[in-house]
Coordinates of C-alpha atoms and ligand atoms in Angstrom, one line a residue:
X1 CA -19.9 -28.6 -7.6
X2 CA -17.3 -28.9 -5.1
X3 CA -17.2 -25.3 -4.0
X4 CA -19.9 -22.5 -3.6
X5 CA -17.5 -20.0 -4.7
X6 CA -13.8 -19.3 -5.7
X7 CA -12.1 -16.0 -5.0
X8 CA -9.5 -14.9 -7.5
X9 CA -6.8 -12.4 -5.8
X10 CA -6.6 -13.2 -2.2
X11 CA -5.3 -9.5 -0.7
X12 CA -7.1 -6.9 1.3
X13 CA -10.1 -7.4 -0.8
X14 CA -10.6 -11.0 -1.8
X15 CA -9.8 -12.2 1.9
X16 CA -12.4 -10.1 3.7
X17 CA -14.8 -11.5 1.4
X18 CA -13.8 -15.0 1.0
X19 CA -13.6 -14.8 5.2
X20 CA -17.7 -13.5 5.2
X21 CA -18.8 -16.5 3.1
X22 CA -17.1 -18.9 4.5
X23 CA -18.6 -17.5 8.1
X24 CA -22.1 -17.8 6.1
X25 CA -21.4 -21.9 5.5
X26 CA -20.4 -21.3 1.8
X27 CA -17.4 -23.6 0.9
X28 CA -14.8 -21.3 -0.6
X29 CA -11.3 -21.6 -2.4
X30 CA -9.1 -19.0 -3.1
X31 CA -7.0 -18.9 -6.1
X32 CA -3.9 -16.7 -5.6
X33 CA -1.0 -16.2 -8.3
X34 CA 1.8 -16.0 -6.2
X35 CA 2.5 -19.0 -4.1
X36 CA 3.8 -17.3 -1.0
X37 CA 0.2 -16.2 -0.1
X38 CA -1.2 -19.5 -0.5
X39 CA 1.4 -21.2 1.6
X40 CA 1.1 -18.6 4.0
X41 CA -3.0 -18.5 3.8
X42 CA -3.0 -23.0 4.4
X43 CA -0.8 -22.1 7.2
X44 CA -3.2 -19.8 9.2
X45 CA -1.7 -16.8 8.7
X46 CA -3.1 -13.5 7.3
X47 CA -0.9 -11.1 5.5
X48 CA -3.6 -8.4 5.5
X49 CA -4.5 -5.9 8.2
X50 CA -8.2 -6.5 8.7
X51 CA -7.8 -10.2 9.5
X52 CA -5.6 -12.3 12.0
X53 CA -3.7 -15.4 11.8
X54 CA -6.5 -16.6 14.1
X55 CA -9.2 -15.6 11.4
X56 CA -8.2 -17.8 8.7
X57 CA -7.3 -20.9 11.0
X58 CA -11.4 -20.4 11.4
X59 CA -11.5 -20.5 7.4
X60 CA -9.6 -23.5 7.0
X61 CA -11.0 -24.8 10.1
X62 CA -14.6 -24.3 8.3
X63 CA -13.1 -26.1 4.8
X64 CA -11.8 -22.9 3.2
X65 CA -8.4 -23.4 1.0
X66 CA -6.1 -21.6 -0.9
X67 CA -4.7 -22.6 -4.1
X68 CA -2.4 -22.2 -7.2
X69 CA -3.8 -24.2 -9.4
X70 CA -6.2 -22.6 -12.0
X71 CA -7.7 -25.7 -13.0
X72 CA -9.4 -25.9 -9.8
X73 CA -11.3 -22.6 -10.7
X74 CA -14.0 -25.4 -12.4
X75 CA -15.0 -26.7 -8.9
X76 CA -16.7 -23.5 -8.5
X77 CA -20.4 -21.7 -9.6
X78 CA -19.1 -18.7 -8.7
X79 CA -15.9 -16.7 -9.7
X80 CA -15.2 -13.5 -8.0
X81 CA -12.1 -11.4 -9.5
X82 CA -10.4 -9.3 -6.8
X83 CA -7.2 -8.8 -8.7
X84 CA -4.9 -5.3 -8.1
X85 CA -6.0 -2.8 -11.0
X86 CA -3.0 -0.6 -10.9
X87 CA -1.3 2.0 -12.6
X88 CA 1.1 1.5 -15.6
X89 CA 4.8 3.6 -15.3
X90 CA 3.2 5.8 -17.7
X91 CA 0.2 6.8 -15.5
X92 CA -2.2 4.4 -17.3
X93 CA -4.8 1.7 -16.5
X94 CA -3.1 -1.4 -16.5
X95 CA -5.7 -4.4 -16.9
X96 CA -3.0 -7.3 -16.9
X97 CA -4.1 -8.7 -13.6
X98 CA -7.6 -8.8 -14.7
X99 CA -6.8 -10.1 -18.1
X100 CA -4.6 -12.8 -16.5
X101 CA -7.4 -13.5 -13.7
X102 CA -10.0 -13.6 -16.6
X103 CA -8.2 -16.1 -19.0
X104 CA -8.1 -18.4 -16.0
X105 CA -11.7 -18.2 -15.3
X106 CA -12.3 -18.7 -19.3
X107 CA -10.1 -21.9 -19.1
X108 CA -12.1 -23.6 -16.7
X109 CA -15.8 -21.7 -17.1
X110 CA -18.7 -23.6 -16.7
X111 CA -22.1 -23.3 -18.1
X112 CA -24.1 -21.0 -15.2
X113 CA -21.4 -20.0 -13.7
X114 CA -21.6 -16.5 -12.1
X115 CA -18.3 -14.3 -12.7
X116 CA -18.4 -11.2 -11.1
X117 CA -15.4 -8.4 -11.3
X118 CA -14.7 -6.4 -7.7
X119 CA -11.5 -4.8 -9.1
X120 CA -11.8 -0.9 -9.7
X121 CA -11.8 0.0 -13.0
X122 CA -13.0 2.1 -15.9
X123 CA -16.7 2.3 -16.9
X124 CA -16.9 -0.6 -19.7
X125 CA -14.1 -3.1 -18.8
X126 CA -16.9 -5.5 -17.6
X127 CA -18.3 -5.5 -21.8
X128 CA -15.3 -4.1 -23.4
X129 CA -12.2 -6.5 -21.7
X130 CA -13.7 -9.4 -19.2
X131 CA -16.3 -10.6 -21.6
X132 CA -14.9 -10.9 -24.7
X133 CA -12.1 -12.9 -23.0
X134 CA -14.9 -15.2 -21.1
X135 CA -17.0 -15.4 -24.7
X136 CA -14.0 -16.7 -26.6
X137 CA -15.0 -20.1 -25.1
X138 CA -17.6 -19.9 -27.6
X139 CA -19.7 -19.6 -24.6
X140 CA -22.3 -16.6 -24.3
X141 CA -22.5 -13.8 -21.5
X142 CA -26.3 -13.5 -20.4
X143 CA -27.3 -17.0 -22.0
X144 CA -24.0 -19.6 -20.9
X145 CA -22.7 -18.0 -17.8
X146 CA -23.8 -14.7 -15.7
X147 CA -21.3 -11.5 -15.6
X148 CA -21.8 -8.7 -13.2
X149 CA -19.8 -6.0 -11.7
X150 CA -19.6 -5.3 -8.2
X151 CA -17.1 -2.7 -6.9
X152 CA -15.3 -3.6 -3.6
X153 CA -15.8 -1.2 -0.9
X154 CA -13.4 -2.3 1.9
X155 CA -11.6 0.1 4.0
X156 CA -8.6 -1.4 5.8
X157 CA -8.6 -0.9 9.3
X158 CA -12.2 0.3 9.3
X159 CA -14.1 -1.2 12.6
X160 CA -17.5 -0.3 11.9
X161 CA -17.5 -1.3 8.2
X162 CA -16.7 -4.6 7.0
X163 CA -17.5 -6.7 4.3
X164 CA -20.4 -7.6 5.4
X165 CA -22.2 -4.5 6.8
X166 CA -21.0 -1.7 4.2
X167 CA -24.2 -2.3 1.2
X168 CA -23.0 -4.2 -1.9
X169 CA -23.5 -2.8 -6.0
X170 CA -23.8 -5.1 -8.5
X171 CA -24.7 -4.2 -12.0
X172 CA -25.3 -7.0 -14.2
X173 CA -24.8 -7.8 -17.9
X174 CA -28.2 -8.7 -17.4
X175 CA -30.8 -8.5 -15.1
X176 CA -31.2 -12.1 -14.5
X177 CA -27.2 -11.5 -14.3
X178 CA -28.2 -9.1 -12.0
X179 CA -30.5 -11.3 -9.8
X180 CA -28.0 -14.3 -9.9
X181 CA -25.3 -11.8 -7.9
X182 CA -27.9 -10.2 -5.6
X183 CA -28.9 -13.8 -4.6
X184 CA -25.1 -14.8 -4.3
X185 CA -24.4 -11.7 -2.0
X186 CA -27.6 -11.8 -0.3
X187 CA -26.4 -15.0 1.3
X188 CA -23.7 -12.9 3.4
X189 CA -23.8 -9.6 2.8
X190 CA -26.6 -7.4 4.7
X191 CA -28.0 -5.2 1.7
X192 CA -27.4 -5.4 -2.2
X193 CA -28.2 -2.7 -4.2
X194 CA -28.8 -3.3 -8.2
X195 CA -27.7 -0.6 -10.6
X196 CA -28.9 -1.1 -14.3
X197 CA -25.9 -2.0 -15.8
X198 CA -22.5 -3.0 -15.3
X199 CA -21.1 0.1 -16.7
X200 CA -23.4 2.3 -13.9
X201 CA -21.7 -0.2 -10.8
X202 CA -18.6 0.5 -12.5
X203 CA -18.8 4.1 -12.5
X204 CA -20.5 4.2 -8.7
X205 CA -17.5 3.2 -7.7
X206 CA -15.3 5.7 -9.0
X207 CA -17.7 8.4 -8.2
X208 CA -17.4 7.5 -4.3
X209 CA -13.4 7.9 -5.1
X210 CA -13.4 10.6 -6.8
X211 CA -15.8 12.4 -4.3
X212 CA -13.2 11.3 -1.9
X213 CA -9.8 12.4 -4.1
X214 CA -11.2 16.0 -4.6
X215 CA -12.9 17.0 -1.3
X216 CA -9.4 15.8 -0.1
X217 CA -8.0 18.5 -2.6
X218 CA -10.1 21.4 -1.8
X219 CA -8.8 21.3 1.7
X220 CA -5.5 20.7 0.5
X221 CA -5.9 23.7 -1.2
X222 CA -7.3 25.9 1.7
X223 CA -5.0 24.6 4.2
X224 CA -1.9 26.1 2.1
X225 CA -3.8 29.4 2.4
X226 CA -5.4 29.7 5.2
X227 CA -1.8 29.3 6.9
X228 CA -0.6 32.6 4.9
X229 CA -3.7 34.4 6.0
X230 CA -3.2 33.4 10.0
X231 CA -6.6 31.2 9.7
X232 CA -6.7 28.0 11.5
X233 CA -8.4 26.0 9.0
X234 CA -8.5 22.8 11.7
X235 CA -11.0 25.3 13.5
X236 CA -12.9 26.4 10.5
X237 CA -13.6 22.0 9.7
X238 CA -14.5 21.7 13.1
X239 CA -17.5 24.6 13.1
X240 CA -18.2 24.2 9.3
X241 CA -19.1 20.5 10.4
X242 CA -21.4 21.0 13.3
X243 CA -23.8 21.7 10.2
X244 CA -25.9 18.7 10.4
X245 CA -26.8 18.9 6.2
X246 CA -25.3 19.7 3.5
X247 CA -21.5 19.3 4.6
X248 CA -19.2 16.6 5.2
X249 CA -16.1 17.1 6.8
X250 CA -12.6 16.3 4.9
X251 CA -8.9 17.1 6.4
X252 CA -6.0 18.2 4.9
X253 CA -2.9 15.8 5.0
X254 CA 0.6 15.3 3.8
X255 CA -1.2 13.7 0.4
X256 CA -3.2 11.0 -0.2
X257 CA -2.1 7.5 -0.1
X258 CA -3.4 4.0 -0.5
X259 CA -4.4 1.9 -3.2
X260 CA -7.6 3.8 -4.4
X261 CA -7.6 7.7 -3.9
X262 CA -4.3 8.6 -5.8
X263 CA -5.2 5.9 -8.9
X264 CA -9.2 5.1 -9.4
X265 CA -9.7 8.6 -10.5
X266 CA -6.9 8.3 -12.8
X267 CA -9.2 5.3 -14.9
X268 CA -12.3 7.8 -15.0
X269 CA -10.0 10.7 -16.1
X270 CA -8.1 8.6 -18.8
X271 CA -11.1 7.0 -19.8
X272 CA -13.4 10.1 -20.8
X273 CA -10.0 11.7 -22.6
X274 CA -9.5 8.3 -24.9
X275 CA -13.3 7.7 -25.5
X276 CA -14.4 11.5 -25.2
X277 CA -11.2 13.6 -26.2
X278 CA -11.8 16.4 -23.4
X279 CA -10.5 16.4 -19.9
X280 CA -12.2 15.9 -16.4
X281 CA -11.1 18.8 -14.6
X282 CA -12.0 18.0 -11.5
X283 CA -10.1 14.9 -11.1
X284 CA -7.5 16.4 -12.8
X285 CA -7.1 18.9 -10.8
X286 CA -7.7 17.3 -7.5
X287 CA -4.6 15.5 -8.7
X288 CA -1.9 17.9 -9.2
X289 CA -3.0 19.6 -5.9
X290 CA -2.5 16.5 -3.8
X291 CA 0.5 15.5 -5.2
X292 CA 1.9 18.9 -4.5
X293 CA 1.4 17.9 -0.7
X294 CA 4.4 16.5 0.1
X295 CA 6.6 19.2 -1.7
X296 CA 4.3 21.8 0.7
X297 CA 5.4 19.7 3.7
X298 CA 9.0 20.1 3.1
X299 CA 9.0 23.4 2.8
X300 CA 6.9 24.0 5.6
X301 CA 9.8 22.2 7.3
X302 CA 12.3 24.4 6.3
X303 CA 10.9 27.5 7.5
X304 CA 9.9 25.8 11.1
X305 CA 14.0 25.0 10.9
X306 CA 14.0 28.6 9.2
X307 CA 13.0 30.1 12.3
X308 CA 15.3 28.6 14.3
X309 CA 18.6 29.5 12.7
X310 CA 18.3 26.8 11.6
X311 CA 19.2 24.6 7.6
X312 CA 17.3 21.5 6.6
X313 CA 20.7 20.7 5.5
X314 CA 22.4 18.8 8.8
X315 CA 19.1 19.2 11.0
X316 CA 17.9 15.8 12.2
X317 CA 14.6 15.0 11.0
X318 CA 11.8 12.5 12.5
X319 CA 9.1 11.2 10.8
X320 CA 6.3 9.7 12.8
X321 CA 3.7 7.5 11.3
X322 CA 4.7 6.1 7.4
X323 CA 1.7 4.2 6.5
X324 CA -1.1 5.9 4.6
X325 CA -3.9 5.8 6.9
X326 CA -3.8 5.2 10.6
X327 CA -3.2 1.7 12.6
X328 CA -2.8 -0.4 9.2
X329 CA 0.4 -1.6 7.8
X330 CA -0.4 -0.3 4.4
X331 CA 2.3 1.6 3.0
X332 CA 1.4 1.3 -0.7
X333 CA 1.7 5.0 -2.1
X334 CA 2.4 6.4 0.6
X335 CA 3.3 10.0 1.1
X336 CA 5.8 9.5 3.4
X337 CA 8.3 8.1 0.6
X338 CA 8.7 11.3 -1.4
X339 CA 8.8 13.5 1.9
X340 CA 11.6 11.5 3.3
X341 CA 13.0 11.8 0.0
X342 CA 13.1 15.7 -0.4
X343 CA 14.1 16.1 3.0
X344 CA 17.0 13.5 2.2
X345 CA 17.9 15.5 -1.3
X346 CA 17.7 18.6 0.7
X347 CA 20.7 17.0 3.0
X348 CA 18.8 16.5 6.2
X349 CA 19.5 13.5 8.5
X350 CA 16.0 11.7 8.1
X351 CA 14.8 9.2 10.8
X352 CA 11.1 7.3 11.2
X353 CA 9.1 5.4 13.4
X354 CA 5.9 3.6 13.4
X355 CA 4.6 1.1 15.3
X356 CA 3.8 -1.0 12.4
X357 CA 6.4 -0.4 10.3
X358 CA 9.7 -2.3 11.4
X359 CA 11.8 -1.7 8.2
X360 CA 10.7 0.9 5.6
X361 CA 11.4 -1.3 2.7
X362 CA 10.9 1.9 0.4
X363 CA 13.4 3.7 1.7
X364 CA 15.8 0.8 2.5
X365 CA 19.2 2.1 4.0
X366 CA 18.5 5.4 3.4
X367 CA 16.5 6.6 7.0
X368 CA 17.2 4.9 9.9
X369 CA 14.4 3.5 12.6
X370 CA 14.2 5.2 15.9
X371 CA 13.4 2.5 18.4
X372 CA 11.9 4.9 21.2
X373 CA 10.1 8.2 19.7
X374 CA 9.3 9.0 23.0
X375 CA 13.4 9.7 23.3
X376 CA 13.8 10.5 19.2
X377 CA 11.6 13.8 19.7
X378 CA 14.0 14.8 21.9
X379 CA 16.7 14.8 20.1
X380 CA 15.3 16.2 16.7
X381 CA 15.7 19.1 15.2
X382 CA 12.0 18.8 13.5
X383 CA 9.7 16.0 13.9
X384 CA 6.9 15.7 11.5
X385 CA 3.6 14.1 11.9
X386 CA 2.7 12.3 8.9
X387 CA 0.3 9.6 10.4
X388 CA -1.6 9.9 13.5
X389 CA -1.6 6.1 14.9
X390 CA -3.4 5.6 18.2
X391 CA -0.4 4.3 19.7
X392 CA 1.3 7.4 19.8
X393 CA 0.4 9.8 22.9
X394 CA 0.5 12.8 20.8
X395 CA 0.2 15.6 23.6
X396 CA 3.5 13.5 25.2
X397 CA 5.3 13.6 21.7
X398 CA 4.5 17.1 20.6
X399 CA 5.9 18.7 24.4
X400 CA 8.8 16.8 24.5
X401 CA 10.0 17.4 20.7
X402 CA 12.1 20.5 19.9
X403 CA 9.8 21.5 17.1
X404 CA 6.7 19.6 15.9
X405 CA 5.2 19.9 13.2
X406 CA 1.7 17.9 12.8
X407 CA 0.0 17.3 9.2
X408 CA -2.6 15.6 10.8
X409 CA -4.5 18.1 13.1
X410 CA -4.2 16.1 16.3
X411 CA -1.5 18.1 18.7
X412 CA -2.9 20.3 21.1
X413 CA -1.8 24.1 19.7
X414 CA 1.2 25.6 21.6
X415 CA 4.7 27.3 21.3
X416 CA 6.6 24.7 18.6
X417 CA 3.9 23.0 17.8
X418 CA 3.1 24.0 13.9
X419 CA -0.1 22.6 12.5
X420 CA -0.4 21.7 8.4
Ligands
LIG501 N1 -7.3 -2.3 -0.7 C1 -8.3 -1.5 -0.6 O1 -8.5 -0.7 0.3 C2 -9.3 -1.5 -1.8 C3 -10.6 -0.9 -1.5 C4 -11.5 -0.9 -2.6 C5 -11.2 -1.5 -3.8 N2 -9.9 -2.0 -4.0 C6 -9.7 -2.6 -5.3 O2 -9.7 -4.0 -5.2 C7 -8.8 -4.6 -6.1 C8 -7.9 -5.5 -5.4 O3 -7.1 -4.8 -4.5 P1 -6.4 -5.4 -3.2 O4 -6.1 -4.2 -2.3 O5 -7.1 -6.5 -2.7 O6 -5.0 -5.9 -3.9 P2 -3.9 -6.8 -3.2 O7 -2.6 -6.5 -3.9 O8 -4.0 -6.8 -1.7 O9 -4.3 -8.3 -3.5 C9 -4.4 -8.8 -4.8 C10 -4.1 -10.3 -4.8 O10 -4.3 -10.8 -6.2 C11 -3.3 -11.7 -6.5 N3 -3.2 -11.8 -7.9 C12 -2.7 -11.0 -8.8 N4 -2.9 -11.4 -10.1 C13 -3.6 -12.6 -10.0 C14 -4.1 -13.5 -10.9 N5 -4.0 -13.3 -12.2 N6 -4.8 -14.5 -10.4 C15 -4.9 -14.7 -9.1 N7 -4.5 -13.9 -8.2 C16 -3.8 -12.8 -8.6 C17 -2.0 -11.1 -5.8 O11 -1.1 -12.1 -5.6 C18 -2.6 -10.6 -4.5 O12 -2.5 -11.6 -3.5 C19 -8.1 -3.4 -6.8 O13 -8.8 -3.2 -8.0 C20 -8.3 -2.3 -5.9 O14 -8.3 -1.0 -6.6 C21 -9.0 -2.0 -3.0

């Protein structure tokens, strides 16, 4: 075979990946869908935050290449899906991109190949979706070709934990599917950990999320009362923490954001109500506190403007950081986009910056950029904290606003300085 492996779905997951194998002397292709990425990958230059343009010359330099053409899928022995898993309009798992990805891989699948899924999903889409689509070759999952799942674990912008340091699942259809992956990973990735199955890797994974989405929640929750009761819940993190079992620290935000935490837990969630009839309450709940976030924001807002005499309606207000986690690019659910957009229904003159943000394609024409937030503070009636970039000198930016308001727990406490 031509290539070692061929990653399907070349964004903040796939490209991490394809980079670590290709480092480890594989010969890798990537197979994108949308020929902008491809052109753009051949060129040298990354559109994700974790790698630079200078990190895939290296790839190509070392033989990697990036393709549109499905056929070329057959050059590998191994096929790893990193296609987006997200959310239908109605709230629902939508499995298009994996179905698409898979009926690819089924067209050109070849006996012994090992396809693994990375895309988060519900417990059973491995069995239940990717196989029978792979099997209607006529050929057999366990006996023709290996089929494992192994859930991605990459945190954008994360410097300690990469691809190839942060432990990898896999669960196999079988355990010689099993063994096939842990010898695959093995070859660049430090530790692989086998579950029993691929429904138990698929689950793992949305256990870790859904750890994450309602630890996130609970603080949520405290933070909105610990401000009516005068407690400093920043404070109360900070000793509960110094615990050194037993705890783990989580902070309250303006919600969550990102491509996991706001929509894994929604695949568990739906999937235990259509295979099981009841709810998860947990997940469910976690949910409608953290989307309450940004309606809490706003009207902390208002009664910071309150205070002052003063109206959200005709106040200037500055948001600082629109991304959903610090120094990334990553907009993609973020919760900046319905704060901007109360504070814009409640008839306030909304402004943003971020470092990495030079237009704020969600909100297009409707907030304006402020080129110098060092300057913007200054002139604002309110500016907000949403996300807490290194770039920014906080301390600077909170003394020389009129009123700041900080979701993120960084200002130093003082007079106009309001903490979430
Ligand atoms: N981004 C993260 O932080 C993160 C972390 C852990 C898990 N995940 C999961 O990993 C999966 C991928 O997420 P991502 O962030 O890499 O997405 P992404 O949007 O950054 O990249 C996906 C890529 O797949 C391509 N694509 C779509 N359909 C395709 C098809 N049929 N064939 C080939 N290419 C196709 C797209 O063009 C895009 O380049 C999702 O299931 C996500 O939930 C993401």
């Amino acid at each position: 075979m031509a290539q070692d492996v061929v990653v399907v779905g070349l964004g903040y997951v796939g490209l991490p990946l394809a980079q670590e194998a290709s480092r480890a002397g594989m010969r890798v292709l990537g197979f994108d869908a949308s020929a902008d990425v491809v052109d753009g990958l051949n060129a040298g230059k990354s559109h994700v935050d974790d790698l630079t343009d200078a990190d895939v010359s290296e790839m190509v330099n070392h033989g990697f290449e990036a393709t549109t053409d499905s056929s070329r899928i057959s050059e590998a022995k191994v096929a790893v899906i990193c296609v987006p898993t997200p959310l239908s309009n109605d709230g629902l798992p939508d499995l298009a991109y994996v179905k698409s990805a898979a009926g690819a891989i089924a067209e050109n699948l070849n006996p012994g190949m090992l396809v693994i899924l990375e895309s988060t999903t519900y417990p059973g889409t491995t069995d239940e979706i990717l196989r029978p689509i792979l099997e209607s070759t006529g050929r057999r999952a366990g006996e023709d070709f290996h089929l494992v799942f192994s859930p991605e674990r990459i945190d954008p912008g994360n410097e300690k934990f990469g691809a190839k340091n942060t432990p990898k699942v896999v669960g196999g259809h079988t355990p010689a599917c099993a063994d096939a992956a842990v010898d695959f990973y093995g070859k660049f990735i430090d530790k692989v950990v086998k579950t029993s199955g691929t429904r138990e890797a698929e689950t793992a994974k949305l256990l870790e999320n859904t750890y994450r989405h309602i630890n996130i929640a609970l603080v949520n929750e405290m933070a909105q009362f610990c401000h009516e009761l005068g407690i400093d819940l920043w404070d109360v993190i900070d000793a509960a923490k110094t615990k050194p079992f037993g705890f783990q620290a989580f902070y309250p935000g303006p919600g969550v954001g990102g491509h996991c935490i706001p929509i894994d837990p929604n695949y568990l969630s739906h999937n235990v109500r259509a295979k099981l009839g009841y709810p998860f309450r947990f997940v469910e709940l976690a949910q409608e506190i953290n989307a309450t976030m940004p309606q809490y924001v706003v009207r902390r807002a208002q009664d910071i403007l309150n205070d002052d005499s003063k109206a959200l309606r005709g106040s200037t207000v500055l948001l600082l950081g629109v991304t959903y986690k610090p120094n990334i690019a990553d907009q993609r659910e973020s919760p900046a986009v319905p704060i901007a957009k109360l504070l814009l229904n409640a008839g306030a003159n909304v402004q943003f910056h971020d470092p990495f943000v030079a237009e704020w394609d969600a909100m297009a024409g409707r907030v304006t950029r402020a080129e110098q937030p060092e300057k913007a503070v200054e002139e604002a009636d309110l500016t907000i904290l949403l996300q807490n970039h290194s770039d920014y000198d906080i301390p600077a930016l909170a003394a020389a606003s009129q009123e700041f308001f900080d979701t993120r727990g960084k200002a130093p406490r003082g007079d106009r300085v309001y903490r979430l």
